[in-house]
């Protein structure tokens, strides 16, 4: 809330959400590993027909 | 304008010219304003082109009309997908990014000259791709699956467009930094800006995936690369193709919140809950790209189920949260405005005569009921097999991206005209009907394509009578009926779309100028007992309403869940009948 005193400690999650570059990092690395890299690794393991 | 325009703020050694918005009290950087205008105008132009192409497609798929010959059909279908899905939507989103950063944060836009370079690249890229498609030898659909090969300029245009969009995103992030450094806001950014951050984050992943796949494909089309694996192409391409749809979802949800704030002074029920829902988008929505590969061999069920079922459901949870908190915020604001009787006075007495409101609410309802529910069905590995590559798929995404995103953006336009272009909306009587015409048309084409798809009618198919095919197949008569109805509602949607384009263009060119005196009036009908004037400033603030007494919203949510559960169950039943296990 905007009326939070400045001296008060800002909660952890709020600090995360207030940091756009952390969000950018997460939003790129999470799908890059779980979707792209994992998927590509599986594709490279398909045996090639002779 | 005679108002506070021309105030010069010299911050951090850089001069920028501002004016003060008479409605929201926001300080508007004139450089940002010009860019918002340019991108919005480009968006509307591409929507006009793409919408006409959509009508041609629908009239060809209407067997009784069967308008275009097959070659033209596939060319037009390719161009339709590109112009509406990429060009219209992304130009409009650039405008939203500049609005949500510079305007909502009372800040100057970082590096406007780069934003102009971005704009020029995007226009050049879009035109290059369009002209290439119109040559007729690049009818590869907007997905351009290899080994289909388009002319090199098809890919080059898309690459230029994407580079432009990426620069636009960097200007957005740069503006966030400037705003923080120059302390133009206190505490956290407003929720609408936060939604735009989610959209921009997803956009960066989207564009990166696009670069990874389109640059090699371009080189392949030029002959520098010998071979591109088809499955690898699909995997990476959908990292772009699907994620780009999630930019739309984040952006249009932000637009819902913005319209509710500007028109009704609505506050989010809980900043924490709504932001967490956006965080779910950032983390999980892009993983659902895997639903496009659910029937591909070579990828494990673990990968498919993790990325679709698990991640997708978390992302859907995000949408369910917004689906509740947006109407909840509206209900709370309306109750504050004095509409407290019964369960639904707040909704009945909402400003339905205001196209920004009606468009927004229709978008919310249709996105949830049509796009959302069909999306979960398609995203379930077992059910997907029944509808894969049928018209069910375009049915689903016309529910999300047309009835949802496009309608939301149209609704926002009715506020952008008075607030940014500073022009009154022309023909308010017609404007009042526009969202209904387009919304009902778009809802109709979505539902009838879903219906045809359930009967197995293939998407991207020129002739379901198989007149010149060696092997023929008889679709049930209902399938033909569905395609006929689709054609009729396509005409309705086109009329609504044309009206939107006409009203927008006429207002920009000939609308009555908006000054301080008529600014509030120019927003169109507002709730009759709107409490404080100046409540529109809510859009740039931070703070929660709290989950108070919201019986209407809870009822709507319950109806949604019942519909959802029933439909989901019916599809499993249908699956068991298609594939009897006994
Ligand atoms: C007047 C409004 C519109 C009409 C009548 C319309 C109609 C259609 C029809 C009939 C199809 C063809 C399905 C098939 O044969 O596979 C289609 C495809 C498509 N539409 Fe629309 N549409 C409209 C607006 C839009 C908008 C606003 C968007 C995006 C924001 C959109 C995105 C798409 C996409 C991405 C495809 C798929 C193209 C492909 O399969 O490559 N449409 N549309
Ligand atoms: Cu998708």
XYZ file of C-alpha atoms in Angstrom, chain B residues 41 114 149 198 394 492:
6
model
C -2.646 4.182 -36.010
C 15.045 4.405 -30.409
C 9.657 -22.707 -48.025
C 4.486 -9.230 -17.476
C -9.123 -21.450 -34.707
C -21.355 -9.488 -38.517
